Short mmCIF file of C-alpha atoms in Angstrom, two decimals:
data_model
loop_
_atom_site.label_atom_id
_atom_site.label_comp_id
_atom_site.label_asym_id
_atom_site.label_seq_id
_atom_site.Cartn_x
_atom_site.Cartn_y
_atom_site.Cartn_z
CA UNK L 27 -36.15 -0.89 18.09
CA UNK L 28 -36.22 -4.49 19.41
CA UNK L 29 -39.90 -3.90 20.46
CA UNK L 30 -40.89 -3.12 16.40
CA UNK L 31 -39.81 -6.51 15.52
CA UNK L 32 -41.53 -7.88 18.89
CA UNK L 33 -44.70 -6.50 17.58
CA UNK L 34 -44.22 -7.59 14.23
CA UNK L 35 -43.37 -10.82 15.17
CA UNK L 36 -46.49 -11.03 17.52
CA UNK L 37 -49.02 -9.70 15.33
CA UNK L 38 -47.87 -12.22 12.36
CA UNK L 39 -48.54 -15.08 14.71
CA UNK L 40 -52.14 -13.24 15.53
CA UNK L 41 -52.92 -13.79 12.57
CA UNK L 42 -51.97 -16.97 11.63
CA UNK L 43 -53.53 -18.05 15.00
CA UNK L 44 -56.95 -16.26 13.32
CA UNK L 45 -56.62 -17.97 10.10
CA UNK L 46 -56.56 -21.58 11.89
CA UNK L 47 -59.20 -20.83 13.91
CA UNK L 48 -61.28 -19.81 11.16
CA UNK L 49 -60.18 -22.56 8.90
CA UNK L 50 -61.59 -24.77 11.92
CA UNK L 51 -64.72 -23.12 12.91
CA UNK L 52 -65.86 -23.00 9.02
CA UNK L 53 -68.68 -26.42 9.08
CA UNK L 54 -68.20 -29.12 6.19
CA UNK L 55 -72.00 -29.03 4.95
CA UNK L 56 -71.26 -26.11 2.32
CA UNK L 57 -68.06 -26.64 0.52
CA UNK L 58 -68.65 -23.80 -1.90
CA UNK L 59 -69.70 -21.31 1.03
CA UNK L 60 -66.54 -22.11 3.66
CA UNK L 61 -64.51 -21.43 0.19
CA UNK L 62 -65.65 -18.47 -0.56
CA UNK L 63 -65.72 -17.05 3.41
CA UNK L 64 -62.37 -18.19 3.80
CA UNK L 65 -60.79 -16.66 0.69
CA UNK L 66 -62.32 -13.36 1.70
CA UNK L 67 -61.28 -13.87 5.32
CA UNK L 68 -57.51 -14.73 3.91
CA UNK L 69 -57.53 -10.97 1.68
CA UNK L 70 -58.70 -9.47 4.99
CA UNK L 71 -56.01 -10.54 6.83
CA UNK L 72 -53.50 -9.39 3.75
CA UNK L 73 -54.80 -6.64 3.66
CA UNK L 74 -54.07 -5.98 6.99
CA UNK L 75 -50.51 -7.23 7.85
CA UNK L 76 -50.29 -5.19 4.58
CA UNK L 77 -51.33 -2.01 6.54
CA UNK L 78 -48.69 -3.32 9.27
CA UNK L 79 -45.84 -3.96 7.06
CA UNK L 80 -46.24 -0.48 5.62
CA UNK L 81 -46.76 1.19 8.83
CA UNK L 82 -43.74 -0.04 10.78
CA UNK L 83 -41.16 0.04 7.74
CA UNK L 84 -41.79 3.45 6.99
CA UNK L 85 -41.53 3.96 11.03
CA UNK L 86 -38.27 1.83 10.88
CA UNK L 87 -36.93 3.90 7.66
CA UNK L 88 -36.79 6.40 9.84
CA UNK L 89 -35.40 5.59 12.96
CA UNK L 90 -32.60 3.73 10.88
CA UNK L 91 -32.42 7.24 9.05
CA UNK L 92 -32.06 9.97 11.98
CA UNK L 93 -29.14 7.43 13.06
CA UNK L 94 -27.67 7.18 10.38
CA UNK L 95 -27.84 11.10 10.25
CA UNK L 96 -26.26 10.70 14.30
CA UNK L 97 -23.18 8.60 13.15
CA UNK L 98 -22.53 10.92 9.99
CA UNK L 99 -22.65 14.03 12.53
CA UNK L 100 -20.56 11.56 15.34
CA UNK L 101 -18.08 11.10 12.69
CA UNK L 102 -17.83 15.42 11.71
CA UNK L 103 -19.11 14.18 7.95
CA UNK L 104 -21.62 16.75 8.29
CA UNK L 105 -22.14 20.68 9.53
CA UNK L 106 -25.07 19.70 11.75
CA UNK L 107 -24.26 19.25 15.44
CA UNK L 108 -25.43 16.25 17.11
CA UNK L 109 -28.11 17.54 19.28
CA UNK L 110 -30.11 18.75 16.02
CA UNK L 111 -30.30 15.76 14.62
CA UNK L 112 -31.03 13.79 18.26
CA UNK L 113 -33.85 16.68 18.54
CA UNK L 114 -35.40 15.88 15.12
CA UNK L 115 -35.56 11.86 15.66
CA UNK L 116 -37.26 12.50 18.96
CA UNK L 117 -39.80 14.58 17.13
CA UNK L 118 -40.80 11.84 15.11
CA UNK L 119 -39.95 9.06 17.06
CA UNK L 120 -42.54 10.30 19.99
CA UNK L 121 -45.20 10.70 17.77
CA UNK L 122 -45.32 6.84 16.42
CA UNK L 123 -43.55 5.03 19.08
CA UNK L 124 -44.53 3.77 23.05
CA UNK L 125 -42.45 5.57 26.12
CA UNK L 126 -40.85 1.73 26.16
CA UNK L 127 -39.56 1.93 22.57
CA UNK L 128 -38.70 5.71 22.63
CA UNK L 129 -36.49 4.99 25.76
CA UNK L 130 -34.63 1.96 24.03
CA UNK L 131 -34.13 4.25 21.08
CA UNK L 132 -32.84 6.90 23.37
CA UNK L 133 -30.44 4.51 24.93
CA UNK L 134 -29.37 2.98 21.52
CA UNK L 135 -29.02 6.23 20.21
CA UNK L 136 -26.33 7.26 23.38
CA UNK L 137 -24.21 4.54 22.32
CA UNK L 138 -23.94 5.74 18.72
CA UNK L 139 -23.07 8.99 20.18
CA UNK L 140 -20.21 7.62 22.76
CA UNK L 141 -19.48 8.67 26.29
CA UNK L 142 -17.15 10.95 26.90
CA UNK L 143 -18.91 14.52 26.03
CA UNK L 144 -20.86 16.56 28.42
CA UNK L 145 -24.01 16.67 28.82
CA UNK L 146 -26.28 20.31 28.95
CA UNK L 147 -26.79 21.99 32.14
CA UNK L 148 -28.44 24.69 33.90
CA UNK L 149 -27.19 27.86 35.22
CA UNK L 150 -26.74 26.56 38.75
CA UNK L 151 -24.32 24.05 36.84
CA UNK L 152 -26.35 21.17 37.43
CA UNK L 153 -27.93 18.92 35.18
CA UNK L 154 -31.75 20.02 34.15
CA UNK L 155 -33.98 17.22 33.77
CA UNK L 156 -34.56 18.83 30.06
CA UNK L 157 -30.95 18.20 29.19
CA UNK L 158 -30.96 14.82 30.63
CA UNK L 159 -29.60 12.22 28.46
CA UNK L 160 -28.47 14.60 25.49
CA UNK L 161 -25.33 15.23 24.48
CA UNK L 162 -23.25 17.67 22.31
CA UNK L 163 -20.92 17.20 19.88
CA UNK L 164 -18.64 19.88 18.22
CA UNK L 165 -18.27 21.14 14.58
CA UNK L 166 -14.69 20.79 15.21
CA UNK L 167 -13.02 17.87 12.56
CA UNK L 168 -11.54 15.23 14.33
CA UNK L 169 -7.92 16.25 14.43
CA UNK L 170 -6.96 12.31 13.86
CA UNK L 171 -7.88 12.33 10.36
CA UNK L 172 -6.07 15.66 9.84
CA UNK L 173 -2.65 13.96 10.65
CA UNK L 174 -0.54 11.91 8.13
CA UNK L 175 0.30 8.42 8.47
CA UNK L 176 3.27 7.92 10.49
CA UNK L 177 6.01 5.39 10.73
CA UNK L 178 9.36 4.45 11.49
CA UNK L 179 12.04 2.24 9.87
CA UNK L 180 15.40 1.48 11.80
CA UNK L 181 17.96 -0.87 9.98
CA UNK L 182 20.85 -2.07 11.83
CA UNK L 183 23.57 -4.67 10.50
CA UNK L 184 26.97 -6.08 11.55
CA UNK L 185 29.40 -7.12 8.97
CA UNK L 186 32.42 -8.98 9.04
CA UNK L 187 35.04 -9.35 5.99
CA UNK L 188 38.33 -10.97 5.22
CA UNK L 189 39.91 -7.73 5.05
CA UNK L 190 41.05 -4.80 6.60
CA UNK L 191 40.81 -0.75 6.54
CA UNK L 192 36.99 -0.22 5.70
CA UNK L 193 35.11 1.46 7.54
CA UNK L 194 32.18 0.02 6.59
CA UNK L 195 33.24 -3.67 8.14
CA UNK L 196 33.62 -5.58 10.79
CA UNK L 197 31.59 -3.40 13.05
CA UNK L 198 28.05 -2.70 13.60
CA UNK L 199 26.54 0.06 11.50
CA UNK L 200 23.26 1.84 11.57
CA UNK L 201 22.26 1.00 7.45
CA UNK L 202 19.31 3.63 7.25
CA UNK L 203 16.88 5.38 9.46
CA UNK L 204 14.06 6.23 7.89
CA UNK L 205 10.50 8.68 8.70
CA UNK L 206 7.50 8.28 6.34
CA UNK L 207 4.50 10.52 5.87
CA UNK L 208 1.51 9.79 3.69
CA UNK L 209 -1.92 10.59 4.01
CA UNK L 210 -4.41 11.40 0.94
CA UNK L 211 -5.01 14.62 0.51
CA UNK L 212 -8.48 14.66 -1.41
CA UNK L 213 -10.28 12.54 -3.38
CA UNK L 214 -7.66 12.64 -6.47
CA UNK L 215 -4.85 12.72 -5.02
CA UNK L 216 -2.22 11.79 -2.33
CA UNK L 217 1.40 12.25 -0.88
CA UNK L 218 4.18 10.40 0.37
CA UNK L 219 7.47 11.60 2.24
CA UNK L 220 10.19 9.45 3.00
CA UNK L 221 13.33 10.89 5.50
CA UNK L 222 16.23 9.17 5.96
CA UNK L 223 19.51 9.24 8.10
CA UNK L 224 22.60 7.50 6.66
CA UNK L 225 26.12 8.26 7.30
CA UNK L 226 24.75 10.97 10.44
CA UNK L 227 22.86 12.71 7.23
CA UNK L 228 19.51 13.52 7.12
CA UNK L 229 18.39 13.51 3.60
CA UNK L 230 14.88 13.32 1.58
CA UNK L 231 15.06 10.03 -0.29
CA UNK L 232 11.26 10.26 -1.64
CA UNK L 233 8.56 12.92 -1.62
CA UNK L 234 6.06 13.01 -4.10
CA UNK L 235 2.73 13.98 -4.97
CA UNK L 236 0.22 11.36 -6.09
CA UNK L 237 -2.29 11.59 -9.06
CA UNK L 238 -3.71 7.93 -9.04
CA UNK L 239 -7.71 8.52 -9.58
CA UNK L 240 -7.41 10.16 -13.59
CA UNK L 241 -9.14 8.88 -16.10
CA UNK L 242 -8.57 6.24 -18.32
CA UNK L 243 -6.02 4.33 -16.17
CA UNK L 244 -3.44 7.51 -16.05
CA UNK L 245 -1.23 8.34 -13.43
CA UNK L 246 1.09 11.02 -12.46
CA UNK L 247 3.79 11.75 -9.92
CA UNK L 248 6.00 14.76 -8.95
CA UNK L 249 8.62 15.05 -6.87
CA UNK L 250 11.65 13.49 -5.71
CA UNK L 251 11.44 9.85 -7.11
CA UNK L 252 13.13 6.81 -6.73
CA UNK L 253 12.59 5.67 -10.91
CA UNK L 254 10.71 2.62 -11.99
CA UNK L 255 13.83 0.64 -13.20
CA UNK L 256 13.44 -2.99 -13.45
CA UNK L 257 12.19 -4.15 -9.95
CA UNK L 258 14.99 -3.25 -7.01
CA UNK L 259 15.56 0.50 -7.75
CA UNK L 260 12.18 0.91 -6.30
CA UNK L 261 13.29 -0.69 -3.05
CA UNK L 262 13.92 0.99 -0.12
CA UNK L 263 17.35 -0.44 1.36
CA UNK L 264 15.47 -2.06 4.50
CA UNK L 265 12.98 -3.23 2.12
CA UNK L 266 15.99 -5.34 -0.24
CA UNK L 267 15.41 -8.92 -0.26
CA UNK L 268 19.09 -9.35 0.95
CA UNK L 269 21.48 -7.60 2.52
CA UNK L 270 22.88 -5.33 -0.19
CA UNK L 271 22.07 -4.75 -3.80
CA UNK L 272 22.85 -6.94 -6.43
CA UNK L 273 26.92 -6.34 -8.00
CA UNK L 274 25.32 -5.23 -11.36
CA UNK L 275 23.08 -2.45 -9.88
CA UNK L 276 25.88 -1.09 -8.11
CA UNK L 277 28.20 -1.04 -11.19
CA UNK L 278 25.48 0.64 -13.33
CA UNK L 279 23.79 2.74 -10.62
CA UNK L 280 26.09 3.16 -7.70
CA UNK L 281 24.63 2.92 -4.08
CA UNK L 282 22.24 5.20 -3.84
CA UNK L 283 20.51 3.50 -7.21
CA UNK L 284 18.91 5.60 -9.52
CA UNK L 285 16.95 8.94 -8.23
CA UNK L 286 16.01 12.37 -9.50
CA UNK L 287 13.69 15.10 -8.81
CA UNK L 288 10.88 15.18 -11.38
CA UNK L 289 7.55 13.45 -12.77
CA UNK L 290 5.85 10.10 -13.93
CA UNK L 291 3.46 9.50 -15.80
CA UNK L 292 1.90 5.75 -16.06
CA UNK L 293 -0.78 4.63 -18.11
CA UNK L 294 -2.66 0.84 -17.29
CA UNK L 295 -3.99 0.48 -21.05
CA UNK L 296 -6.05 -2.48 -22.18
CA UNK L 297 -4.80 -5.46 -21.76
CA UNK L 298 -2.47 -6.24 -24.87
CA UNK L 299 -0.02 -9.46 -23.39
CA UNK L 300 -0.91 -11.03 -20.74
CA UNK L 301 -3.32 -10.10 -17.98
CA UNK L 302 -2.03 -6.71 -17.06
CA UNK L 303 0.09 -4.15 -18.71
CA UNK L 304 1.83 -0.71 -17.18
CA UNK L 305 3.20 1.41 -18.91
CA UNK L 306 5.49 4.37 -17.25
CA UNK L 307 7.16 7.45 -18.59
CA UNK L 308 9.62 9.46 -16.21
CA UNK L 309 11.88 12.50 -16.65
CA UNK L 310 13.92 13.80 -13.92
CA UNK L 311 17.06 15.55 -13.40
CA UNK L 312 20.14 13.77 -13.75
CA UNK L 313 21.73 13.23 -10.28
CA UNK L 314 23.31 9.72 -11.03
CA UNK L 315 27.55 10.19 -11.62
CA UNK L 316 28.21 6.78 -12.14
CA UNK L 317 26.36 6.17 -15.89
CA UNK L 318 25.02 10.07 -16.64
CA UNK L 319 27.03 13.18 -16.01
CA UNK L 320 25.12 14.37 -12.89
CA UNK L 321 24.59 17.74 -14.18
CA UNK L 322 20.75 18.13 -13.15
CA UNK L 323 17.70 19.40 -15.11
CA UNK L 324 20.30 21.06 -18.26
CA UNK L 325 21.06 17.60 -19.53
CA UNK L 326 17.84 15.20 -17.82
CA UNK L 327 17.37 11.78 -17.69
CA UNK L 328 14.76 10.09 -19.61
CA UNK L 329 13.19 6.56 -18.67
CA UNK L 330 11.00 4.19 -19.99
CA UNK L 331 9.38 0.80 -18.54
CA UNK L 332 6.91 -1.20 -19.49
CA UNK L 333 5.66 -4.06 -17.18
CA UNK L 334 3.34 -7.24 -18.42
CA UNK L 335 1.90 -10.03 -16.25
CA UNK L 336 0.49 -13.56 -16.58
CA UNK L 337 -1.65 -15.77 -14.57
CA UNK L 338 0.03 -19.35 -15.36
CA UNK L 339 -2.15 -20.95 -12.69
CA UNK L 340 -4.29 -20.82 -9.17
CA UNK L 341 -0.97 -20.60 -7.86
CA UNK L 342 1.62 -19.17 -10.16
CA UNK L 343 2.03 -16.12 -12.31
CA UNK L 344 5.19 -14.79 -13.82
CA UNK L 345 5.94 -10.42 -14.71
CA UNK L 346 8.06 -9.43 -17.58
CA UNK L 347 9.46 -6.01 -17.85
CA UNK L 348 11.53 -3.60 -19.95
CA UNK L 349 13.11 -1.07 -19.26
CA UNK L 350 15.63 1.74 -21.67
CA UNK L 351 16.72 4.91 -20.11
CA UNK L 352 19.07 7.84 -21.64
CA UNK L 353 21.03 10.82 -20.61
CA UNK L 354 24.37 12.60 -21.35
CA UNK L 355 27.74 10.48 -20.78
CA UNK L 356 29.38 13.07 -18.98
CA UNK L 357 32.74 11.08 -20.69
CA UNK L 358 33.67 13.47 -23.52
CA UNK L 359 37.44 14.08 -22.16
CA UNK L 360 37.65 10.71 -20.76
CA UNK L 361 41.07 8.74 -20.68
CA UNK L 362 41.53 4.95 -20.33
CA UNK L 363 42.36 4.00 -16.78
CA UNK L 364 39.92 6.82 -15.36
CA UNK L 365 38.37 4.64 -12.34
CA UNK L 366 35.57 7.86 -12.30
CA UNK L 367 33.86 10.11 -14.47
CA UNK L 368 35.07 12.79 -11.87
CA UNK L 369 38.19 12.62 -13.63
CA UNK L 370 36.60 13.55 -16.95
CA UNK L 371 35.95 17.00 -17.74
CA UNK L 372 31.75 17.56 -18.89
CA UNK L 373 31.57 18.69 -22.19
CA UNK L 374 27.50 17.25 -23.14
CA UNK L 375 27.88 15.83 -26.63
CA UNK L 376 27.60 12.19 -25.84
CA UNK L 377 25.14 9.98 -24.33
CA UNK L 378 24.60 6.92 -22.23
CA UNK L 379 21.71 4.59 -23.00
CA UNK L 380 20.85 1.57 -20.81
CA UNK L 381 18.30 -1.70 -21.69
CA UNK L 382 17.05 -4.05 -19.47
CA UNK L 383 14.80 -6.58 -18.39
CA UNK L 384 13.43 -8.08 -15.56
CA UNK L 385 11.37 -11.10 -14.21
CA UNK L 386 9.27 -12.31 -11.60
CA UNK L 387 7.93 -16.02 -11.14
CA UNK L 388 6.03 -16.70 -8.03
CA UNK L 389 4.60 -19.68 -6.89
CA UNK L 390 2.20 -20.50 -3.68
CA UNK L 391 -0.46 -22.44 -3.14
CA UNK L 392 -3.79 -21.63 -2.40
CA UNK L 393 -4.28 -23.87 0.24
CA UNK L 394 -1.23 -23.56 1.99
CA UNK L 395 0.01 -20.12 1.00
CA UNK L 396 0.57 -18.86 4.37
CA UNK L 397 3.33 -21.96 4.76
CA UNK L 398 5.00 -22.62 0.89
CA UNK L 399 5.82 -20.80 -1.53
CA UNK L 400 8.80 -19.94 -3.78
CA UNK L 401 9.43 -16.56 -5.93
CA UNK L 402 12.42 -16.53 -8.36
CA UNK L 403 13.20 -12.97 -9.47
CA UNK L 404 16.03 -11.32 -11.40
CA UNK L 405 17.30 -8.35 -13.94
CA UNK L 406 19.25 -8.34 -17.08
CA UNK L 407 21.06 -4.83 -18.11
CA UNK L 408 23.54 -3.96 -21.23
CA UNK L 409 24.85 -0.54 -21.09
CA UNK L 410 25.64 1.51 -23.80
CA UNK L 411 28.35 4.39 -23.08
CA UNK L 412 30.12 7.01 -25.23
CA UNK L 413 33.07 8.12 -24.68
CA UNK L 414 35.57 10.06 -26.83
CA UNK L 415 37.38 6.98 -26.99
CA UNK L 416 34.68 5.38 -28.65
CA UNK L 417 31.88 3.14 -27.32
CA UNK L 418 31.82 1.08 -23.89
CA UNK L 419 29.41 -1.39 -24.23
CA UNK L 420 28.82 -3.75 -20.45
CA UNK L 421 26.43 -5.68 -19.30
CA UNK L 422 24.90 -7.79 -16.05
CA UNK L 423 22.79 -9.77 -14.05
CA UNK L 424 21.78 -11.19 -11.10
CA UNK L 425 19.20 -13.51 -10.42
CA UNK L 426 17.69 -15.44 -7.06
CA UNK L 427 15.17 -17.55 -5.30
CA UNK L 428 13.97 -17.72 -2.20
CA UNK L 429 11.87 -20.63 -1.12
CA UNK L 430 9.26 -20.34 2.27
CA UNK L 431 9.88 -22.61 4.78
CA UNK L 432 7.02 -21.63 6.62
CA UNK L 433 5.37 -19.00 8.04
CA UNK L 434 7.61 -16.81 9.11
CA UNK L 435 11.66 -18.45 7.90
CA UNK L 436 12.83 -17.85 4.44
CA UNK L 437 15.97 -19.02 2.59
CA UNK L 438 17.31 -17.87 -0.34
CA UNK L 439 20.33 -17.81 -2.82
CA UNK L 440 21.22 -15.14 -5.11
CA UNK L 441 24.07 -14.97 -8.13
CA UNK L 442 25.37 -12.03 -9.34
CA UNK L 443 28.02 -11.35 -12.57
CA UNK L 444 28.58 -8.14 -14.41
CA UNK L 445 31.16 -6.34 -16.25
CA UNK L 446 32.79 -3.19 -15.42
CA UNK L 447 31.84 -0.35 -16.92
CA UNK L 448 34.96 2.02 -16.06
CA UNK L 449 37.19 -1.06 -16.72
CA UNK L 450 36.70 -2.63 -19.91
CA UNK L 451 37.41 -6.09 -20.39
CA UNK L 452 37.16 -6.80 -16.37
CA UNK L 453 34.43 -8.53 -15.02
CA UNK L 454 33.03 -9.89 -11.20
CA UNK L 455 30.94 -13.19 -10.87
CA UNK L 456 29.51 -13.55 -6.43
CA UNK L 457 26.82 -15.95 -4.69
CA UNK L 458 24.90 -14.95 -1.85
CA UNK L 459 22.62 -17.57 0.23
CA UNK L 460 21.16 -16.11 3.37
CA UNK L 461 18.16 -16.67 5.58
CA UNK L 462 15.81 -14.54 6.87
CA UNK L 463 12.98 -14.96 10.30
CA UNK L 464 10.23 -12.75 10.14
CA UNK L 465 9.39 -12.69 14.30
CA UNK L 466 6.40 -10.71 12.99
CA UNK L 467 4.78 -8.39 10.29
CA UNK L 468 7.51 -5.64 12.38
CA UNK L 469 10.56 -7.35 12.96
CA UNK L 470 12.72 -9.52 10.44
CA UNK L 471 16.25 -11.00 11.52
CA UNK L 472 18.40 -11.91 8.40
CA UNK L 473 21.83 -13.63 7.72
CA UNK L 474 23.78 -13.64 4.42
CA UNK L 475 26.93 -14.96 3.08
CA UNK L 476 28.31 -13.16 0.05
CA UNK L 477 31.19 -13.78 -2.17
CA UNK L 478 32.62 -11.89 -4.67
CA UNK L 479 35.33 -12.92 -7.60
CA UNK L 480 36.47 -9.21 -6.74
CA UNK L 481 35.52 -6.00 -5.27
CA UNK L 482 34.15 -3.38 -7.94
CA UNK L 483 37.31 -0.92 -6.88
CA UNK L 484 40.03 -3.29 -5.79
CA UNK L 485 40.77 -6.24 -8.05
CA UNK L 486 40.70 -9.29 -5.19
CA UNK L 487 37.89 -11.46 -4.10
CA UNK L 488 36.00 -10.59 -0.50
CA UNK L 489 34.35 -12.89 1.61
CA UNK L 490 31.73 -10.70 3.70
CA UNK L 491 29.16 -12.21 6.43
CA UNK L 492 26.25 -10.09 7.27
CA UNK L 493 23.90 -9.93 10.15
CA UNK L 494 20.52 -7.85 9.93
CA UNK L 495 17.84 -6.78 12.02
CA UNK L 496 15.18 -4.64 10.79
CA UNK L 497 12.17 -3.12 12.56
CA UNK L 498 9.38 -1.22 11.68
CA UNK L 499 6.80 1.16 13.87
CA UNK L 500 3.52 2.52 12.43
CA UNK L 501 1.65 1.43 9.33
CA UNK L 502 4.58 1.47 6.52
CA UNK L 503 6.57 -1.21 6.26
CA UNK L 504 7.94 -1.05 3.21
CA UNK L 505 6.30 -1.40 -0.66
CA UNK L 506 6.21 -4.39 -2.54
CA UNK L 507 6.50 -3.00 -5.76
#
């Protein structure tokens, strides 16, 4: 193909070489006749790197097209084997180009193909001189881009408390294990699986089916779902940005946060406030015992959350969400003193409803983004819960920053308070600094001091030191959501 643009290039300067030469042979004595020979001389020559232009495009057009063809059939994008196309290019190749340029082709057109595959050979097993060069490729799809995308969390901490008789301090414990799956699955839609092991369980903490290409900004998901609550029920636990979830998540929405087995539907409408708006509708059964009765798809869990975002600068923008879910209380027998709704017989006549919001400033640089930057984040919920002794309203919050030292050290501080729920007129206030080293994109070592007024079960305040390393294998990390 080189030798096309050789010729090109050669001929051009032909011809400019011809133009001076004519320019200087043309005498001075008759200005209007050395005008008029020379225009007609100049269209001549037009004319005829006209002819070439035309002439080697369309014989460029295509050679660039039979490869093109070749890398679509290299890649199994089309039913044609490779030797079909290779056969056709030749064709029309050897009927415009030199045995020079055909055998550059030829050679070009080998490394599009790749090494690797057999060539064609005779009966005796050898090699005929009319399969020389040409290889085969099979119909088969490339098995690669049948397989999922696979990766592997592990999440390992050791804590240490001022106390005694947990089992879940002052030891090293394995915090989560987790196997993800996702891979698209056609053009409109895709699917995630997430697997973890806590506790020597093996348990399905996400799998869903994506709808993300409709029409006029809709999604939808089914499946099992962490819900779109605020911004950390989302998270993955070796995702958190500390060590363990904030006090008020855990009062409202226990560990495992709040889950359920059924379908979302979002909607990105025109903007309204701000430079973005999200709107997402979910309804799932209710498998959270801590503010709904747990009693599945019979009595489900509604949620709402709306999400709107700002540019405030080249460096800054700041999110505002809200968020309001509902389901049945699960409290209608409940007595005073109960520590757990396990105590309370389910009867289905009252309700729970929970309000939030939640907020995200973040702040970097352009220029120096990589090394600064500082994101303050946090949640505000009130709960609403009847019993039949009458309403239990709560509330909480926690709130933190966490400033970038440079590329790859982080340190933070969060504060927690919230009331308790089961315990009305008790409350817990904590602060939590930590630090966190990122030794790359797969491997973050993080340390965190937290304090807590009290425990959420035993009325006396804990000290508790943390130690975390997390590590990641394949292309999942975790979301930022």
């Amino acid at each position: 193909m080189w030798n096309i643009f050789v010729v090109i290039a050669l001929t051009a300067g032909g011809l400019s070489l011809s133009i001076a030469s004519t320019v200087e042979a043309i005498p001075l004595s008759s200005q209007d006749a050395q005008q008029e020979l020379l225009n007609r001389r100049v269209t001549d020559l037009e004319e005829a790197l006209e002819q070439l232009r035309n002439e080697y495009g369309a014989r460029l057009a295509t050679i660039e097209a039979e490869i093109a063809q070749l890398r679509d059939v290299q890649l199994g994008t089309t039913p044609d084997v490779a030797v079909t196309a290779e056969e056709g290019a030749a064709e029309v190749v050897g009927e415009t180009m030199s045995e020079e340029e055909r055998a550059e082709l030829e050679r070009k057109l080998a490394e599009l193909l790749g090494e690797g595959r057999p060539e064609t050979t005779g009966a005796g097993g050898q090699g005929s001189n009319q399969g020389a060069g040409r290889r085969f490729q099979s119909q088969t799809r490339n098995l690669n881009q049948l397989n999922p995308e696979i990766s592997v969390t592990g999440d390992m901490s050791a804590v240490f408390a001022d106390r005694t008789g947990d089992e879940e301090i002052n030891q090293f414990r394995f915090n989560e294990f987790e196997a993800s799956f996702q891979a698209p699955l056609d053009p409109y839609s895709s699917a995630k699986f997430f697997v973890v092991q806590e506790e020597g369980e093996f348990k399905v903490e996400e799998a869903y089916i994506d709808y993300n290409t409709l029409p006029a900004g809709l999604g939808i998901k089914a499946g099992q779902l962490r819900l779109d609550w605020g911004k950390l029920n989302r998270y993955h636990h070796h995702s958190l940005p500390q060590a363990d979830r904030p006090a008020v998540h855990l009062a409202i929405w226990g560990e495992e946060g709040l889950t359920g087995l059924g379908t979302s539907l979002s909607w990105i409408p025109p903007s309204f406030l701000g430079g973005y708006n999200e709107v997402i509708v979910q309804v799932v059964n209710d498998a959270n015992e801590v503010s709904f009765s747990g009693q599945g798809f019979d009595q489900p869990v509604f949620l709402v959350h709306e999400t709107n975002y700002f540019d405030l600068s080249d460096a800054s923008y700041i999110e505002v969400g809200l968020s309001a879910a509902t389901g049945i209380s699960g409290l209608d027998r409940w007595r005073p003193g109960d520590a757990t709704r396990e105590q309370a017989d389910f009867d289905g006549g009252l309700r729970t409803q929970v309000f939030g919001t939640d907020w995200n400033f973040n702040w970097a640089p352009p220029e120096t983004s990589l090394y600064r930057g500082f994101e303050l984040r946090g949640e505000f919920l009130w709960q609403r819960r009847a019993t039949n002794q009458g309403i239990i309203n709560s509330w909480g919050a926690y709130t933190y920053g966490v400033y970038k030292l440079n590329r790859r050290a982080f340190v933070g501080l969060r504060g927690d308070y919230t009331q308790l729920p089961m315990e009305p007129g008790k409350s817990l206030w904590g602060a939590s600094p930590y630090f966190e080293w990122w030794q790359s994109e797969w491997a973050r070592f993080r340390v965190q001091y937290s304090y807590g007024s009290r425990q959420l079960e035993i009325p006396e305040p804990e000290h508790k030191f943390y130690v975390q390393l997390t590590w990641a294998l394949g292309p999942h990390k975790h979301e930022k959501y």
